[in-house]
Each structure stands twice: as C-alpha cells, then as structure tokens.
Coordinates of C-alpha atoms in Angstrom, one line a residue:
M12 CA 21.7 -13.4 52.4
M13 CA 18.1 -13.8 51.7
R14 CA 15.0 -13.9 54.0
P15 CA 11.8 -15.5 52.7
I16 CA 8.6 -13.5 52.6
G17 CA 5.5 -15.2 54.0
P18 CA 5.3 -18.8 55.1
R19 CA 8.4 -20.1 53.3
V20 CA 11.6 -21.6 54.4
L21 CA 15.0 -21.2 52.7
V22 CA 16.8 -24.6 52.9
R23 CA 20.2 -25.9 52.0
P24 CA 19.6 -29.4 50.5
V25 CA 21.5 -32.3 52.2
P26 CA 22.4 -35.3 50.1
P27 CA 20.8 -38.5 51.2
P28 CA 23.0 -40.7 53.5
A29 CA 24.7 -43.8 52.0
D30 CA 23.2 -45.9 54.8
P31 CA 19.7 -44.6 55.6
D32 CA 18.6 -44.3 59.2
P33 CA 16.5 -47.4 60.0
L34 CA 14.2 -45.3 62.2
L35 CA 13.1 -43.2 59.2
V36 CA 10.3 -45.2 57.7
Q37 CA 10.1 -44.7 53.9
L38 CA 6.4 -44.7 53.2
E39 CA 6.4 -43.7 49.5
E40 CA 8.6 -42.8 46.6
P41 CA 10.5 -40.6 45.9
P42 CA 12.8 -40.6 48.9
I43 CA 12.4 -38.2 51.8
T44 CA 14.5 -35.1 51.3
Q45 CA 16.5 -33.5 54.1
G46 CA 17.8 -29.9 54.3
D47 CA 19.3 -27.4 56.7
V48 CA 17.3 -24.3 57.4
I49 CA 19.0 -21.1 56.4
A50 CA 16.1 -18.6 57.0
V51 CA 12.4 -18.7 57.9
G52 CA 9.7 -16.2 56.7
Q53 CA 6.9 -14.9 58.8
C54 CA 3.4 -16.4 59.1
R55 CA 0.1 -14.7 60.0
C56 CA -1.6 -15.3 63.3
P57 CA -4.8 -17.1 62.6
E58 CA -6.7 -15.2 65.2
C59 CA -5.6 -11.6 64.6
G60 CA -3.9 -11.7 61.2
E61 CA -0.7 -10.1 62.5
P62 CA 2.7 -11.3 61.3
Q63 CA 4.5 -13.6 63.6
T64 CA 7.8 -15.5 63.6
L65 CA 8.1 -19.3 63.9
D66 CA 10.1 -19.7 67.1
D67 CA 10.1 -23.5 66.8
L68 CA 11.9 -23.6 63.4
L69 CA 15.2 -21.8 63.5
P70 CA 18.2 -21.5 61.2
G71 CA 20.5 -24.4 61.5
A72 CA 17.7 -27.0 62.1
R73 CA 17.8 -30.1 59.9
V74 CA 14.3 -30.7 58.5
L75 CA 12.5 -33.4 56.5
L76 CA 10.6 -32.3 53.4
R77 CA 7.5 -33.9 52.0
P78 CA 8.4 -36.1 49.0
T79 CA 6.2 -34.1 46.8
A80 CA 7.6 -30.7 48.1
I81 CA 7.3 -27.7 45.8
V82 CA 10.9 -26.6 45.6
Q83 CA 12.1 -23.4 43.9
E84 CA 15.8 -23.9 43.2
I85 CA 17.9 -20.7 43.7
T86 CA 21.6 -20.1 43.1
M87 CA 22.9 -17.8 45.8
D88 CA 26.6 -17.0 46.0
G89 CA 27.5 -20.0 43.8
E90 CA 25.5 -22.4 46.1
T91 CA 22.1 -24.0 45.2
V92 CA 19.5 -23.5 47.9
W93 CA 15.7 -24.2 47.9
M94 CA 12.8 -22.0 48.7
V95 CA 10.1 -24.3 50.1
P96 CA 6.6 -23.6 51.4
L97 CA 6.3 -24.1 55.1
A98 CA 3.5 -26.7 54.5
D99 CA 6.1 -28.9 52.8
V100 CA 8.3 -29.1 55.9
V101 CA 7.0 -32.2 57.8
A102 CA 9.5 -32.6 60.7
E103 CA 12.7 -31.4 62.3
V104 CA 15.4 -34.0 62.7
L105 CA 16.5 -34.0 66.4
I106 CA 20.2 -35.1 66.8
D107 CA 21.3 -36.4 70.1
G108 CA 24.6 -34.8 71.1

C-alpha cells in the first residue's frame, strides 16, 4: 500500500463507459477521465500551515480528473495506478444507491 505525500491523490483509473452518461457534458478533448480513489495525501491549512486531512475525499470515491491532468503512472502489485495532484481532481461522482 502507498499513501501520497502532500496534496496528491492515488487513483485507480476506470475505463470510460461504452455509453457515456448524457449528464456529463463533454466540454473539450481529450475525454474526461474517471478513477477510484485509493488514498489521499495531506494538505496544509491556509491559515496556520498545519497539515490537515481531506475529510470530503475518501478512499473508494469515484472522481473526475481534469482532461489535462498531470498523471504519474505507477505499477503497484502488478496493477497500474495514478498519482495525481489534488488540483487535477475536479469532481466526485455521486452514485444513487
């Protein structure tokens, strides 16, 4: 297992669906990339500079990444995962269930 250092997110890439969701508006190319959060690093509090965790982005969340996301591909236990700057995570996909 790996935990990001700083404002980074470890993401398992999800292949794009065969039939895209009509509610996801595609504004630009390349297509929006989705992934499942594996682990989240810590950020610094803007007021005091102390490390803090991101309580609103938890492992297991499905997220949308900016089309121009800076992705560092890592092979971990035979599986490809991505280390992504937090700034490149643009939304969490909420699934009704």
